[in-house]
Coordinates of C-alpha atoms in Angstrom, one line a residue:
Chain A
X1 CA 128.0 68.2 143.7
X2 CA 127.7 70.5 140.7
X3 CA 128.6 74.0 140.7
X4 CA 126.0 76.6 141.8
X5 CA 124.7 79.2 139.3
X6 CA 127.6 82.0 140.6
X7 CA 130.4 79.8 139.6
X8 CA 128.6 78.7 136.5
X9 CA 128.0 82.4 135.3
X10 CA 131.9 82.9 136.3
X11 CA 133.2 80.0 134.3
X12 CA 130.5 81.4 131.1
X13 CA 132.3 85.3 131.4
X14 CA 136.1 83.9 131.9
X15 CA 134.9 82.0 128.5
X16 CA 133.8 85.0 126.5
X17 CA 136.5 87.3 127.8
X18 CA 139.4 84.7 125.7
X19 CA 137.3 86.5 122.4
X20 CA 138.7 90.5 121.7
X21 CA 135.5 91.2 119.4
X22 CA 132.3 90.9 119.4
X23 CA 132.1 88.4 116.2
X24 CA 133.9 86.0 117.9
X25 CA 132.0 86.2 120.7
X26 CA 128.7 86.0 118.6
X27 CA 130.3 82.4 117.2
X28 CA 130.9 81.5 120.3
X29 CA 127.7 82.2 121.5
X30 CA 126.1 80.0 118.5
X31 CA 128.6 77.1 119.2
X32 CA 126.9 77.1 122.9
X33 CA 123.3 77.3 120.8
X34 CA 124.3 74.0 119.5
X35 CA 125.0 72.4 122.9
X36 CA 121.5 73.7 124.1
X37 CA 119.5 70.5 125.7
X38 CA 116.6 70.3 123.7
X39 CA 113.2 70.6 124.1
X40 CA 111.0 67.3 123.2
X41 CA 108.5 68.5 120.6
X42 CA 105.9 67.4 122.0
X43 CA 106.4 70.4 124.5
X44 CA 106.7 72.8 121.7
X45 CA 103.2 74.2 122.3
X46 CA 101.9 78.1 122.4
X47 CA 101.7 77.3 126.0
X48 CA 105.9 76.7 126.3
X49 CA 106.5 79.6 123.7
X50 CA 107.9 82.9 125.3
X51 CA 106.4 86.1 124.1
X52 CA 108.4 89.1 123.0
X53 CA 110.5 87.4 121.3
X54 CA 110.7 88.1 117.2
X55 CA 112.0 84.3 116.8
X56 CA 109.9 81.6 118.4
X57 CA 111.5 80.4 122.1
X58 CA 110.6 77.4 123.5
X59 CA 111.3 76.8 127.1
X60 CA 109.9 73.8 129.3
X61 CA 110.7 73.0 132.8
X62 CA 110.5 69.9 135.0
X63 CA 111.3 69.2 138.9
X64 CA 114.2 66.1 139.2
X65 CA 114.7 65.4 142.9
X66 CA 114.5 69.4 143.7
X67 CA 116.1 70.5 141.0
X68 CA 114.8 72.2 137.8
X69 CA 116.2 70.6 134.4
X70 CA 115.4 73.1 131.6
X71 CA 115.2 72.2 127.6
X72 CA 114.5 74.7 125.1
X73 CA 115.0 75.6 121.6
X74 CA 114.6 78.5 118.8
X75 CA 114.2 79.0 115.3
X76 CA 116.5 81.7 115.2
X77 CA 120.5 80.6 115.8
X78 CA 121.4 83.7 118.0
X79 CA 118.3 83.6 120.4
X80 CA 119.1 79.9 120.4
X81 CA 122.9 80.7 121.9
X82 CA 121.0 83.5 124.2
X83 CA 118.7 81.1 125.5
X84 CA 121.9 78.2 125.6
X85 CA 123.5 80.3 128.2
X86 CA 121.3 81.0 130.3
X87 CA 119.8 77.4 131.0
X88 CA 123.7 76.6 131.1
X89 CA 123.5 79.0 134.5
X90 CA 120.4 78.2 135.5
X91 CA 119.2 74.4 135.1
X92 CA 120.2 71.7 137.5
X93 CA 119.7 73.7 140.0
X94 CA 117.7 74.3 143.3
X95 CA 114.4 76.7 142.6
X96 CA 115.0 78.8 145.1
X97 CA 118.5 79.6 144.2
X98 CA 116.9 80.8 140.1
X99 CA 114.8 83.0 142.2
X100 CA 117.7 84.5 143.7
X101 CA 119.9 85.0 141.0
X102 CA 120.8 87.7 139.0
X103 CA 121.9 87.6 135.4
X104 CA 124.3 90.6 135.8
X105 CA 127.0 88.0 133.9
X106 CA 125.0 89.0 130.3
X107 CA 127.0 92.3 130.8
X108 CA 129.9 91.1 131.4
X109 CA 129.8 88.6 128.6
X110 CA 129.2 91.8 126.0
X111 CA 125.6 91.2 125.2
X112 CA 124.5 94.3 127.6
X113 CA 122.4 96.2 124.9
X114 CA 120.2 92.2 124.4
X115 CA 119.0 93.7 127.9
X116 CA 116.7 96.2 127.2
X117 CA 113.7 95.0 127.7
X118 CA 112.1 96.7 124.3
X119 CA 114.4 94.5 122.2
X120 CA 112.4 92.2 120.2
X121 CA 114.9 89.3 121.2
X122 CA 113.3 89.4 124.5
X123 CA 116.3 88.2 126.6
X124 CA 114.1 89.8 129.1
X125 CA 111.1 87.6 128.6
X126 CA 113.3 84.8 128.7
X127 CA 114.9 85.0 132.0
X128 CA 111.7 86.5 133.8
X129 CA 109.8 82.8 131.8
X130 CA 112.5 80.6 133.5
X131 CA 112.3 82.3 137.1
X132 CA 108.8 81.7 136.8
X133 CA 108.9 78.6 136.4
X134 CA 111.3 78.7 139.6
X135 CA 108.8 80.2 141.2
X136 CA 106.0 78.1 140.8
X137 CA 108.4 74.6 141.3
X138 CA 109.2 76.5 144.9
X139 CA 105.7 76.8 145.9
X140 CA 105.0 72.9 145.4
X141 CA 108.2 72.2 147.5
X142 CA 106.8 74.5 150.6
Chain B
X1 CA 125.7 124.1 78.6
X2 CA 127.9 121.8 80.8
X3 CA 126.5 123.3 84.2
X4 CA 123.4 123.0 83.3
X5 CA 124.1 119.4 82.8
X6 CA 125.9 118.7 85.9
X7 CA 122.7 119.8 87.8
X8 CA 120.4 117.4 86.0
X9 CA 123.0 115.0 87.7
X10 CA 121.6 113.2 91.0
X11 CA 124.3 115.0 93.8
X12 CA 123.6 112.2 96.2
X13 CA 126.5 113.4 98.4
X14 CA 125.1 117.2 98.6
X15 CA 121.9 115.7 99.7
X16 CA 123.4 113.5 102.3
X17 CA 124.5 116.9 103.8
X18 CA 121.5 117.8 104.9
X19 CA 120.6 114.5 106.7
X20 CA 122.8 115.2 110.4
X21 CA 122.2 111.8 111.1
X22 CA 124.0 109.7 108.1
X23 CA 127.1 111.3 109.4
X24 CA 126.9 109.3 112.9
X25 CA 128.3 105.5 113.8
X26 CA 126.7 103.0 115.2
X27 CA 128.9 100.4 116.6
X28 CA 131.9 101.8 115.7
X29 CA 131.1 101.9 111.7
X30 CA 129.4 104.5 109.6
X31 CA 125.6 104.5 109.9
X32 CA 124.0 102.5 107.1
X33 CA 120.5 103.3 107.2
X34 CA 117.9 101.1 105.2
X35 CA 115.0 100.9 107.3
X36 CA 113.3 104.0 105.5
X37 CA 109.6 102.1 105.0
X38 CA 109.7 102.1 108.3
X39 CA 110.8 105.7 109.1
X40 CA 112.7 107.8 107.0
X41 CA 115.7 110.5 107.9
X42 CA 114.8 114.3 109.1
X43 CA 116.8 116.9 106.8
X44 CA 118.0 119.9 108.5
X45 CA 115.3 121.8 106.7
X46 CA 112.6 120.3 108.6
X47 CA 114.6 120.2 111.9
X48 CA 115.0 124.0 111.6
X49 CA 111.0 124.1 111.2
X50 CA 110.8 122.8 114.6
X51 CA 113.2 125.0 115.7
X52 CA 111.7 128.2 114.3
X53 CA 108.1 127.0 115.4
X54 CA 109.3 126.9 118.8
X55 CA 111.7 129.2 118.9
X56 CA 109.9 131.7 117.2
X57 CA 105.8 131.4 116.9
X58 CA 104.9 128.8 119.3
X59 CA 101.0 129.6 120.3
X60 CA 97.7 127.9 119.5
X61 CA 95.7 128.6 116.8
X62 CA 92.9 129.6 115.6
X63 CA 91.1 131.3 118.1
X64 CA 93.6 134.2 119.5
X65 CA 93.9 137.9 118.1
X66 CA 97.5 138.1 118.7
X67 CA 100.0 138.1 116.6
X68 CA 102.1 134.9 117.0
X69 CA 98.6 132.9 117.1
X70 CA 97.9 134.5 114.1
X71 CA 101.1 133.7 112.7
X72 CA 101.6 130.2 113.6
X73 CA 97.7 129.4 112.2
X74 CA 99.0 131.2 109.3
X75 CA 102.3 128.5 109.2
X76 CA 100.0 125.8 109.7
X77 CA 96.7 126.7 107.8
X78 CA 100.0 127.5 104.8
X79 CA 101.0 124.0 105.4
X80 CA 97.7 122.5 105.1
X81 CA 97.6 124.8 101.6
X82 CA 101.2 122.7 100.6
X83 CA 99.8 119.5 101.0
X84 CA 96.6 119.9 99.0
X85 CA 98.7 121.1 95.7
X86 CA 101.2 118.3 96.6
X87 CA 98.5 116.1 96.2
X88 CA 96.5 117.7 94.1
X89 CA 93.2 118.1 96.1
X90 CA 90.7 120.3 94.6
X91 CA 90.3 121.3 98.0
X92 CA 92.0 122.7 100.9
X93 CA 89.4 121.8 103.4
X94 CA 89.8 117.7 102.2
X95 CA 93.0 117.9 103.9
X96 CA 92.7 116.9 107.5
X97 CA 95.6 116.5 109.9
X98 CA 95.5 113.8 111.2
X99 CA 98.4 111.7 114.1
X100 CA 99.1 109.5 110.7
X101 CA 98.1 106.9 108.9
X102 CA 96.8 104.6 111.5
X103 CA 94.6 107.7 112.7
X104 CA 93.5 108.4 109.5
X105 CA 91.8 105.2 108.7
X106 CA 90.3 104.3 112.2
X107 CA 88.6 107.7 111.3
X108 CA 87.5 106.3 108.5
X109 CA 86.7 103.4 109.7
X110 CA 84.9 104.9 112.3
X111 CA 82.8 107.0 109.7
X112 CA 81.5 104.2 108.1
X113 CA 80.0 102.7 110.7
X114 CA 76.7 105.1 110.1
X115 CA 77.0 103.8 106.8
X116 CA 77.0 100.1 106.3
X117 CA 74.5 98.3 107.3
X118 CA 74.7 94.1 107.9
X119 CA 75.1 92.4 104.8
X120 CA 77.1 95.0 103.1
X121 CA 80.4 94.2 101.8
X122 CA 84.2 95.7 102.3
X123 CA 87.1 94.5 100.3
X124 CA 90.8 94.4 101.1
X125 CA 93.6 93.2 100.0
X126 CA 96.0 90.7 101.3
X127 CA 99.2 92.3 101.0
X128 CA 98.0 94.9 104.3
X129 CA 99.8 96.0 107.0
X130 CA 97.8 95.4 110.0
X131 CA 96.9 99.1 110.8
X132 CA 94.6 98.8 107.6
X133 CA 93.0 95.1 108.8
X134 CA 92.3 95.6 112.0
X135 CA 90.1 99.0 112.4
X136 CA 87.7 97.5 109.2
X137 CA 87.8 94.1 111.3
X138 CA 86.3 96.3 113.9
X139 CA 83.9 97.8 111.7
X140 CA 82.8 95.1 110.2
X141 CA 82.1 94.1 114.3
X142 CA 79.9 96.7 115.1
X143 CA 77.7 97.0 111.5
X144 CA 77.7 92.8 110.8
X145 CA 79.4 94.0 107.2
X146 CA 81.8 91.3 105.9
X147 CA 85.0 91.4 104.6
X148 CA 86.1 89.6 101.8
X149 CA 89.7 89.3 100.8
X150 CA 91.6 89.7 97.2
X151 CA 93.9 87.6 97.5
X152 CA 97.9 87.7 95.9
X153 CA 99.9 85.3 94.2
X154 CA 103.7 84.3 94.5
X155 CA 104.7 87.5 92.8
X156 CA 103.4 89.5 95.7
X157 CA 101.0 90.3 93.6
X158 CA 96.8 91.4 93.5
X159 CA 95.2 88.9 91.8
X160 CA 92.6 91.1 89.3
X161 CA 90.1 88.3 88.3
X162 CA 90.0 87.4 91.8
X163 CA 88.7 91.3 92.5
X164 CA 86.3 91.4 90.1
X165 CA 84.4 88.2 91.0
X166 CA 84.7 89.5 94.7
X167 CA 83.1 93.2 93.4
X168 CA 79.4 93.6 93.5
X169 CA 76.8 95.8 94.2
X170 CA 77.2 94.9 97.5
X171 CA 80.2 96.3 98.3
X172 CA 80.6 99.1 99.9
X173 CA 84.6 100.3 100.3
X174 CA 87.3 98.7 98.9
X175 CA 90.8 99.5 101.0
X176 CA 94.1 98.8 99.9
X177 CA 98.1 100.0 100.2
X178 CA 99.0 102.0 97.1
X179 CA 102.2 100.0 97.7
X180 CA 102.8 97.2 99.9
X181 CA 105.0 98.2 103.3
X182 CA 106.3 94.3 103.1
X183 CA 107.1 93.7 99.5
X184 CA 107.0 97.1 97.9
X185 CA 104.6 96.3 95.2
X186 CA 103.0 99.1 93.2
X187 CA 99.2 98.3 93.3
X188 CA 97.1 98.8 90.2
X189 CA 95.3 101.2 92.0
X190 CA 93.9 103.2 88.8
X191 CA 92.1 99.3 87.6
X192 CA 90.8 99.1 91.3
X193 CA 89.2 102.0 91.5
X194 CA 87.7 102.4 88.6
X195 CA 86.2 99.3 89.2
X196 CA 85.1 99.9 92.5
X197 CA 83.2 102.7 91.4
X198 CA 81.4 101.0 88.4
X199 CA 79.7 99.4 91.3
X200 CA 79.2 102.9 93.7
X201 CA 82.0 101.3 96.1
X202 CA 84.1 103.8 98.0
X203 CA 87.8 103.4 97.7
X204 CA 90.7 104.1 100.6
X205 CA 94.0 103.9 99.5
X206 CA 96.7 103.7 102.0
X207 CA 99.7 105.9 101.3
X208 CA 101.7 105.8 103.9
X209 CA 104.6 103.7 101.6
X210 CA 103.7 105.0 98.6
X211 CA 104.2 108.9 99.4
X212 CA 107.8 109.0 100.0
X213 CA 108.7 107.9 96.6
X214 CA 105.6 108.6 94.3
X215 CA 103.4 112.0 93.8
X216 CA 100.0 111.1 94.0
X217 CA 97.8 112.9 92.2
X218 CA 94.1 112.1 94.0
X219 CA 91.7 114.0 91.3
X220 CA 93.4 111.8 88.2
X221 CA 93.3 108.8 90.3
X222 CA 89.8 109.9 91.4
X223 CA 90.3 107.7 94.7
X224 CA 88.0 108.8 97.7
X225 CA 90.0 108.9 100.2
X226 CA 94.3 108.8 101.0
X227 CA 96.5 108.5 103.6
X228 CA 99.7 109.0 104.6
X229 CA 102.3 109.5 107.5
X230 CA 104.9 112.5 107.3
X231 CA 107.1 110.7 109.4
X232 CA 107.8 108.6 106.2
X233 CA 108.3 111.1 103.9
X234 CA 110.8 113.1 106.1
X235 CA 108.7 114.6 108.3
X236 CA 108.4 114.6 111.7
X237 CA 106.5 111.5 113.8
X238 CA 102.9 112.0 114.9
X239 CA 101.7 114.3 111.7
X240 CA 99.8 112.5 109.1
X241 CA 97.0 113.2 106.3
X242 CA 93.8 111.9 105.4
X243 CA 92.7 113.0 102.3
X244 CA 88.9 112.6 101.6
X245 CA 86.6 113.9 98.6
X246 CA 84.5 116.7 99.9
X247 CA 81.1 114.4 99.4
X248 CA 82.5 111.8 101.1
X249 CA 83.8 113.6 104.3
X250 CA 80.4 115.8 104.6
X251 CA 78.9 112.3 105.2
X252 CA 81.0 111.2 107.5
X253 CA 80.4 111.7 111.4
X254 CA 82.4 113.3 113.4
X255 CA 85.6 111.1 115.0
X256 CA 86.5 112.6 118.1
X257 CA 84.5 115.7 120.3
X258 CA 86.2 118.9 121.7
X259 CA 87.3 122.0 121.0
X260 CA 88.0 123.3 117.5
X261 CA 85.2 120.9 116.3
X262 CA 82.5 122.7 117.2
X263 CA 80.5 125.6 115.7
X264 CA 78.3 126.3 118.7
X265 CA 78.2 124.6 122.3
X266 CA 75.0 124.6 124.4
X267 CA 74.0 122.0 126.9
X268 CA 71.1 120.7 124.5
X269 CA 73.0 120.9 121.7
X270 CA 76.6 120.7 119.7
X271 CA 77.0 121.7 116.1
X272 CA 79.9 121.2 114.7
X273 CA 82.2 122.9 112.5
X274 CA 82.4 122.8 108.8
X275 CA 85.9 121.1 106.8
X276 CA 88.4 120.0 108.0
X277 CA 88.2 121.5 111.7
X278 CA 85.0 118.5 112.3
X279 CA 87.7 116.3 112.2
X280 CA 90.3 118.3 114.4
X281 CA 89.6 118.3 117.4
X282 CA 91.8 119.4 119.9
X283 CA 94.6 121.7 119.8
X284 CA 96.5 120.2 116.9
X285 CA 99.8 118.8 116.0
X286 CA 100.9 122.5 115.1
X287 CA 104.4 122.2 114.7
X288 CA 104.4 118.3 113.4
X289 CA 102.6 120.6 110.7
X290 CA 104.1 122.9 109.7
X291 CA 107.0 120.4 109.6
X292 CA 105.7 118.4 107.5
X293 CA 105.2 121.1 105.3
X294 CA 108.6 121.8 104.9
X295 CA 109.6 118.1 104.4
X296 CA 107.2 118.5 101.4
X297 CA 109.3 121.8 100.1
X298 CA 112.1 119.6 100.3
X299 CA 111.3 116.7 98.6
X300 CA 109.4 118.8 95.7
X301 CA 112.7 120.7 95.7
X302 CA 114.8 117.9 94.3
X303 CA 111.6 116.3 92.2
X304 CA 109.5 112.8 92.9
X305 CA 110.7 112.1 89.5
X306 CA 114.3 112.7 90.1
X307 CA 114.2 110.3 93.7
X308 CA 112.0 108.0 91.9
X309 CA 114.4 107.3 89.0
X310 CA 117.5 107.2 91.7
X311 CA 115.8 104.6 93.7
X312 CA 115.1 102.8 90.9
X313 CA 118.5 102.8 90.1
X314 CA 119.1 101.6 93.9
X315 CA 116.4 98.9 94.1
X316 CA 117.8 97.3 90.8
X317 CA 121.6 97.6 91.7
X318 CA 121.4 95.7 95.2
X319 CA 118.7 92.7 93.8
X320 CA 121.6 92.5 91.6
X321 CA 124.0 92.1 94.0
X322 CA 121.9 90.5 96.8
X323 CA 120.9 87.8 94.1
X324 CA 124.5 86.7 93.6
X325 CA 124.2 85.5 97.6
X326 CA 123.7 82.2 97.1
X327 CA 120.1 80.3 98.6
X328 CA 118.9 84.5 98.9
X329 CA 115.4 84.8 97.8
X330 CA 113.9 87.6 97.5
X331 CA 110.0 88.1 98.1
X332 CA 107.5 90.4 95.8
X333 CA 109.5 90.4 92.9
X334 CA 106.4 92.8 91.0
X335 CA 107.9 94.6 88.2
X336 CA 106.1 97.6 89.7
X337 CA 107.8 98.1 92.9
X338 CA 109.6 100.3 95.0
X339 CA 112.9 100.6 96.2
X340 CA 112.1 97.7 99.0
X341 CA 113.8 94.2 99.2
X342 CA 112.6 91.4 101.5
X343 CA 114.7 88.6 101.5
X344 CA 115.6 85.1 103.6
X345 CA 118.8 83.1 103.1
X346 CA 118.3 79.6 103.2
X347 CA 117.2 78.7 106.6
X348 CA 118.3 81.4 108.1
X349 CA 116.2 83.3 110.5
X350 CA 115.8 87.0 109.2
X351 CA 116.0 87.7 113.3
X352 CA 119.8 86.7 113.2
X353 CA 120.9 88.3 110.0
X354 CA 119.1 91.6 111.8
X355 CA 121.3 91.4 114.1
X356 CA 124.3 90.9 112.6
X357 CA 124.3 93.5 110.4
X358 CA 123.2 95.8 113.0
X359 CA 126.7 94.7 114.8
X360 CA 128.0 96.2 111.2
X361 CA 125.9 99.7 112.0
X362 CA 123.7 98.4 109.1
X363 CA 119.4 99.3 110.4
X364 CA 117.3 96.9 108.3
X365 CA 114.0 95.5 109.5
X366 CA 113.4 92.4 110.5
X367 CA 110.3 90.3 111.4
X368 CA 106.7 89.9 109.4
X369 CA 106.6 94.2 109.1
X370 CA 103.1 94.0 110.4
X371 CA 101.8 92.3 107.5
X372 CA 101.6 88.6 109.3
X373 CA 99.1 87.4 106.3
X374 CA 101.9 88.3 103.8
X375 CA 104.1 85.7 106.2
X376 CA 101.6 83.1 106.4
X377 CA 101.3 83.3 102.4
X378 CA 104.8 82.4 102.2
X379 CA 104.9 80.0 105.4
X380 CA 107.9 82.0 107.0
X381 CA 108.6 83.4 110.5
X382 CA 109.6 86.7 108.4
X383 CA 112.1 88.5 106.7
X384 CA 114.9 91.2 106.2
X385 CA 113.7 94.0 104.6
X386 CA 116.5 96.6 103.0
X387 CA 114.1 99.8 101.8
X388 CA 115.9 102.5 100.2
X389 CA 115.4 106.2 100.1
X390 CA 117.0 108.9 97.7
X391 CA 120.1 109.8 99.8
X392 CA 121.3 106.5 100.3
X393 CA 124.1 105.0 97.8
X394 CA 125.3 102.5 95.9
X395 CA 128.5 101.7 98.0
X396 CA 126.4 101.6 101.2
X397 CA 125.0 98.8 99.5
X398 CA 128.2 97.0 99.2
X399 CA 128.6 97.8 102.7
X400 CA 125.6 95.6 103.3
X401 CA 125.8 92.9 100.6
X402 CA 129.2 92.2 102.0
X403 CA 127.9 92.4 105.8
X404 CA 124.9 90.3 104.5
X405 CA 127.3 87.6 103.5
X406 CA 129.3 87.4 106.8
X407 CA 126.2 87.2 108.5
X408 CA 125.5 83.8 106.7
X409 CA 129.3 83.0 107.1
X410 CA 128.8 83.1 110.8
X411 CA 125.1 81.8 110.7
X412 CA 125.6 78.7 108.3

């Protein structure tokens, strides 16, 4: 049985809070960009990309008995980490559960001002694409 | 003798005194501002304009007998006055307030539309930022006019032959950035438009980067039409010019209908106003105007060719200093250019160095600067741009070079 997102998101902030600064925690944050399962190419389409980002996101989705498995990737090393952290929370797990989560752990792990949703990182973008994707992998389980 | 002397010298740290902003941190360091193409810094000069405006002589103008209409249409009619010897115009009435640069060419652009007919011809050039594509892409729309593009080389540079095959008598306007927002590069803008008008071709000439660190003179350059943004030239946002030969503007349509406009109003029949208020209407940007105004007293206070010569000084010390990063490359390297750098590191994305340094309290833009045809020249996502102005310094550049280079410590 693998850990739901809550305990996930717990085990991500008890991570970032062994780093005193923010440098640190940006390296760490790129080591986990490095980890990120990655997105086949042939699913790096305009479709898969996120918008309102300033680097390219790509995000793709698929249902493996009722569970979403995400893969992404980015051009851009931070975005990559960003985006590594969240599908660390959020794949392998049940759609319904990504649907009710919230991502109130970003704070906690020090990148609070990536979650403004006018920053051209578009954190915000991101986790709206993947509960959307949630959202639509619900519907065909109803 | 020797005072005199000391005042010829640039006093870079007086000047900052009268930016309240350089003095604030961001993320726990000392601001490091070098995203002036995009915006520059308000001096307290201008911020007391404001203040005095509203505090003082806030009313509308134009139309009332009372005194603080008459004096704030006095402030901004005055203002109107300091940008046509600024620039030069012959006329005060070819100056016409405009929101800023985007405004004034979609006026412009709207203009022409009476004028061109299908098969006519408008040139522009690739370097571009997309305020001064898209409105002639809608032009060209609505009349069936094409657009044909001079292209730029690896320099980031106008490629002249190319512009004179593309000129013809077919060509109607020909619009172009005195200096390019992306690279910096300083157009030859006196070539172009003589040319263009060898063939009766209108030219535009976008200011808006130009402005802040180069007096434009519009009768010598004998251009037909230039625009800028105060908010660039340490003004206040949502103030700009267009500038427009007399001729040119008496043939152009009205933009926008309403009040100040207008001469008289029946239901039959509008007539509008004379120059500039045809193209005012509306109750005006009156304060952004007068502000800008005063941002022009400033900078004519310390002398374009004073800030030219210190950004000059800038530009070259930190492509100096940048250059010794190694895999740094720096795009538009024009001899002409301004005191803008736009560089990648290896492969780096410019997104992640942005951010980085803005950990550091260093502000630099990232991204293609809205000039994506610029991007797609040099097949990359983007890049960081560092633009100077004249109260920044030489060690805040070694503030950045050295952030620069823990950014691609942490990013390698």
């Amino acid at each position: 049985m693998s850990n739901n997102i809550k305990e996930i998101q717990e085990e991500i902030v008890d991570e970032f809070a062994l780093f005193d600064d923010w440098m640190q925690r940006y390296e760490h944050m790129i080591e986990l960009g490095k980890s990120l399962p990655l997105i086949d190419e042939k699913y790096k389409t305009e479709d898969n990309l996120i918008m309102g980002c300033q680097s390219k996101v790509w995000v793709h989705a698929e249902m493996k008995n009722e569970k979403l498995i995400f893969t992404a990737d980015s051009d851009a090393i931070i975005t990559k980490g960003i985006i590594a952290v969240l599908i660390r929370s959020f794949s392998n797990q049940h759609p319904k559960d990504i649907i009710d989560a919230d991502t109130q752990f970003i704070d906690e792990i020090g990148l609070k001002e990536h979650l403004s949703p006018t920053r051209a990182n578009g954190l915000v973008s991101m986790i709206k694409q993947l509960k959307m994707y949630a959202v639509a992998y619900q519907t065909q389980l109803n | 003798m020797k005072i005199a002397a000391e005042k010829n010298i640039f006093d870079v740290e007086s000047i900052r005194k009268d930016f309240p902003i350089l003095s604030r941190k961001v993320n726990g360091y000392p601001l490091v501002y070098f995203d002036n193409a995009a915006t520059s810094q308000t001096p307290q000069q201008v911020i007391d304009a404001i203040s005095d405006y509203y505090t003082g002589y806030n009313a509308n103008i134009h139309r009332g007998v009372h005194t603080l209409s008459q004096e704030a249409t006095d402030a901004y009619e005055g203002a109107r006055q300091k940008v046509q010897q600024h620039f030069n115009a012959e006329k005060s009435h070819e100056i016409i307030f405009t929101s800023g640069t985007t405004h004034a060419i979609n006026l412009v652009a709207h203009g022409f539309g009476s004028l061109l007919s299908k098969g006519d011809e408008i040139l522009v050039s690739a370097l571009e930022h997309h305020s001064n594509i898209v409105p002639w892409q809608m032009l060209c729309e609505r009349t069936g006019a094409v657009m044909k593009v001079i292209p730029m080389n690896d320099n980031g540079m106008l490629q002249m032959d190319q512009f004179e095959e593309l000129l013809s008598e077919k060509t109607k306007l020909v619009f172009l950035n005195h200096v390019s927002n992306a690279l910096g590069t300083i157009n030859p803008v006196r070539e172009i438009i003589q040319k263009a008008h060898t063939k009766g071709a209108a030219v535009l000439l976008d200011g808006a980067q130009a402005a802040p660190h180069i007096k434009a003179d519009v009768q010598e350059l004998d251009v037909d039409f230039y625009v800028v943004s105060g908010h660039k030239m340490c003004g206040p946002t949502g103030v700009g010019i267009l500038y427009g030969k007399e001729e040119w503007l008496e043939k152009l349509p009205p933009y926008q209908g309403g009040g100040e406009m207008i001469a008289t109003v029946t239901f039959e029949k509008t007539t509008y106003a004379g120059l500039p208020h045809k193209f005012e209407a509306g109750t005006p940007n009156i304060c952004g105007g007068i502000a800008f105004g005063a941002a022009l007293d400033y900078l004519n206070n310390i002398g374009f060719e004073k800030i030219a010569a210190y950004e000059h000084e800038l530009l070259e010390y930190a492509t100096e200093k940048l250059l010794e990063i190694q895999d740094l490359r720096i795009y538009g390297i024009s001899k002409e250019k301004t005191a803008v750098i736009s560089f990648n590191i290896g492969e780096i994305h410019p997104y992640d160095i942005g951010t980085i340094v803005d950990k550091l309290g260093i502000a630099v833009r990232t991204g293609h600067h809205c000039a994506q045809p610029i991007m797609d020249y040099y097949k990359i996502p983007g890049t960081v741009r560092a633009s100077f102005a004249f109260y920044n310094t030489k060690e805040e550049i070694d503030t950045f070079v050295e952030a620069v280079k823990k950014a691609k410590t942490m990013l390698s």
